[in-house]
Every structure is written in structure tokens, then in C-alpha cells.
């Protein structure tokens, strides 16, 4: 086995450094309903590149998606915050770990979505 095979492969350079933290609102369907350009940058989108509607669950790695979807749904139903570690994928397919914290936000006295904070680990 050569030394080259033991050397880690460098990740492609990002156009901008990954923000350490971002916050967003997600509606009952999992679509991002309120965000800033920093959120789009966090998910790897360049300005003007993001689709009109971004589904947060589609950016959670396949192996974590079902667990995250259940936890977010349960938080919305129970009215209690949730926090766990998940793997996100940016729009280029690169994976990174985040601590996802979500709490229900209310409109007219009923839960209407989730306030989500993502912290890079």
C-alpha cells in the first residue's frame, strides 16, 4: 500500500467559507419559508442559483432524512423543541455535520412551522 493511498483526499475548495451557524423558518411541509442569503450560502447555493422553494429535508443526508423528518414532525405536533446531530448535504453533494435545533412557531395560536437553527460541528 503506497503512502498516497493513506493520504486523505482534500475536499474541493468552496467559493466562500461555510458559515458556522444559520437560522431559518420551515413550513409544515418542510419547505424553507423565511431565510436570508446566508442560509442559501450555508446550503451551498450561489446568489441566484437556488430554486424558488427549498425543502430542508432534501438537504439532509439520505441516511438521516427519515429520522430528521420524524423528529421535526414530532416537535411540531408536541410543541416541544428538538435537538440532534444530522448530516447535511449542500447543493454540490458535499456532506457536513450540523446540530439541528428546532422549535415550533405559532400563528393564531397553532403551530404553523418550525424555527430552525443549524450549527456546523
Tab-separated table of C-alpha atoms in Angstrom:
chain	number	residue	atom	x	y	z
A	1	UNK	CA	0.000	0.000	0.000
A	2	UNK	CA	1.503	3.317	-1.032
A	3	UNK	CA	1.605	6.405	1.116
A	4	UNK	CA	-0.632	8.140	-1.422
A	5	UNK	CA	-3.492	5.767	-0.639
A	6	UNK	CA	-3.294	6.726	3.041
A	7	UNK	CA	-3.364	10.449	2.388
A	8	UNK	CA	-6.824	11.956	2.849
A	9	UNK	CA	-8.360	13.415	-0.269
A	10	UNK	CA	-8.824	17.155	0.009
A	11	UNK	CA	-12.332	18.482	-0.359
A	12	UNK	CA	-12.880	20.852	-3.276
A	13	UNK	CA	-12.421	24.452	-2.254
A	14	UNK	CA	-15.684	26.227	-1.584
A	15	UNK	CA	-16.289	29.589	-3.203
A	16	UNK	CA	-16.902	31.089	0.245
A	17	UNK	CA	-16.194	29.810	3.749
A	18	UNK	CA	-19.051	27.843	5.277
A	19	UNK	CA	-20.894	29.916	7.896
A	20	UNK	CA	-20.677	28.369	11.365
A	21	UNK	CA	-24.364	28.884	12.086
A	22	UNK	CA	-27.594	29.905	10.398
A	23	UNK	CA	-31.282	30.154	11.253
A	24	UNK	CA	-34.414	29.740	9.150
A	25	UNK	CA	-38.146	29.086	9.266
A	26	UNK	CA	-39.658	25.942	7.762
A	27	UNK	CA	-43.356	25.497	6.984
A	28	UNK	CA	-45.424	22.395	7.810
A	29	UNK	CA	-44.323	20.757	4.536
A	30	UNK	CA	-40.602	21.135	5.253
A	31	UNK	CA	-40.076	23.984	2.788
A	32	UNK	CA	-37.946	26.922	3.866
A	33	UNK	CA	-40.405	29.796	4.237
A	34	UNK	CA	-38.121	32.527	5.532
A	35	UNK	CA	-34.389	32.797	5.146
A	36	UNK	CA	-31.537	35.097	4.359
A	37	UNK	CA	-28.877	34.829	1.696
A	38	UNK	CA	-26.660	33.342	4.423
A	39	UNK	CA	-28.992	30.312	4.614
A	40	UNK	CA	-28.662	29.744	0.878
A	41	UNK	CA	-24.880	30.062	1.212
A	42	UNK	CA	-24.964	27.582	4.099
A	43	UNK	CA	-26.654	25.075	1.767
A	44	UNK	CA	-24.085	25.788	-0.957
A	45	UNK	CA	-26.152	27.922	-3.331
A	46	UNK	CA	-24.636	30.898	-5.119
A	47	UNK	CA	-26.804	34.029	-5.363
A	48	UNK	CA	-29.488	33.465	-7.988
A	49	UNK	CA	-28.794	29.708	-8.160
A	50	UNK	CA	-31.293	28.497	-5.540
A	51	UNK	CA	-34.663	27.115	-6.613
A	52	UNK	CA	-37.734	29.203	-5.743
A	53	UNK	CA	-38.670	26.727	-2.989
A	54	UNK	CA	-36.013	24.910	-0.974
A	55	UNK	CA	-37.004	21.825	1.023
A	56	UNK	CA	-34.763	21.463	4.061
A	57	UNK	CA	-35.302	17.695	4.284
A	58	UNK	CA	-33.882	17.277	0.781
A	59	UNK	CA	-30.607	18.696	2.148
A	60	UNK	CA	-30.440	16.169	4.978
A	61	UNK	CA	-28.389	13.115	4.021
A	62	UNK	CA	-30.451	10.130	2.888
A	63	UNK	CA	-29.429	8.034	5.908
A	64	UNK	CA	-30.611	10.788	8.331
A	65	UNK	CA	-33.639	12.087	6.411
A	66	UNK	CA	-36.348	9.826	7.855
A	67	UNK	CA	-35.139	10.324	11.432
A	68	UNK	CA	-34.959	14.103	10.971
A	69	UNK	CA	-38.397	14.222	9.351
A	70	UNK	CA	-39.943	12.266	12.230
A	71	UNK	CA	-38.238	14.446	14.837
A	72	UNK	CA	-39.273	17.700	13.160
A	73	UNK	CA	-42.851	16.471	12.756
A	74	UNK	CA	-42.968	15.377	16.399
A	75	UNK	CA	-41.658	18.774	17.502
A	76	UNK	CA	-44.399	20.473	15.501
A	77	UNK	CA	-47.110	18.179	16.934
A	78	UNK	CA	-45.899	18.114	20.550
A	79	UNK	CA	-44.965	21.782	20.733
A	80	UNK	CA	-41.591	20.870	22.228
A	81	UNK	CA	-38.148	21.776	20.906
A	82	UNK	CA	-35.884	19.107	19.438
A	83	UNK	CA	-32.116	18.993	19.062
A	84	UNK	CA	-29.971	16.357	17.394
A	85	UNK	CA	-26.972	15.923	15.119
A	86	UNK	CA	-27.566	15.221	11.433
A	87	UNK	CA	-25.547	15.104	8.240
A	88	UNK	CA	-26.492	17.752	5.699
A	89	UNK	CA	-25.574	17.781	2.027
A	90	UNK	CA	-25.078	21.040	0.217
A	91	UNK	CA	-26.265	21.568	-3.349
A	92	UNK	CA	-22.962	20.127	-4.668
A	93	UNK	CA	-23.436	16.910	-2.678
A	94	UNK	CA	-20.726	17.596	-0.082
A	95	UNK	CA	-21.665	16.333	3.395
A	96	UNK	CA	-21.119	18.062	6.720
A	97	UNK	CA	-22.380	17.524	10.267
A	98	UNK	CA	-24.690	20.003	11.962
A	99	UNK	CA	-26.527	20.319	15.231
A	100	UNK	CA	-30.135	20.979	14.237
A	101	UNK	CA	-32.303	22.669	16.850
A	102	UNK	CA	-35.967	23.205	16.058
A	103	UNK	CA	-38.876	24.696	17.948
A	104	UNK	CA	-42.448	25.274	16.802
A	105	UNK	CA	-43.530	28.775	15.846
A	106	UNK	CA	-47.180	29.679	16.192
A	107	UNK	CA	-49.620	31.652	14.082
A	108	UNK	CA	-53.070	32.398	15.519
A	109	UNK	CA	-52.380	30.085	18.456
A	110	UNK	CA	-51.483	26.974	16.471
A	111	UNK	CA	-48.126	25.626	15.265
A	112	UNK	CA	-47.519	26.773	11.705
A	113	UNK	CA	-43.910	25.804	11.181
A	114	UNK	CA	-40.537	25.392	12.814
A	115	UNK	CA	-37.838	27.845	13.753
A	116	UNK	CA	-34.597	26.022	12.966
A	117	UNK	CA	-31.019	26.727	13.918
A	118	UNK	CA	-28.166	24.870	12.209
A	119	UNK	CA	-24.710	24.852	13.824
A	120	UNK	CA	-21.736	23.337	11.994
A	121	UNK	CA	-19.765	20.853	14.045
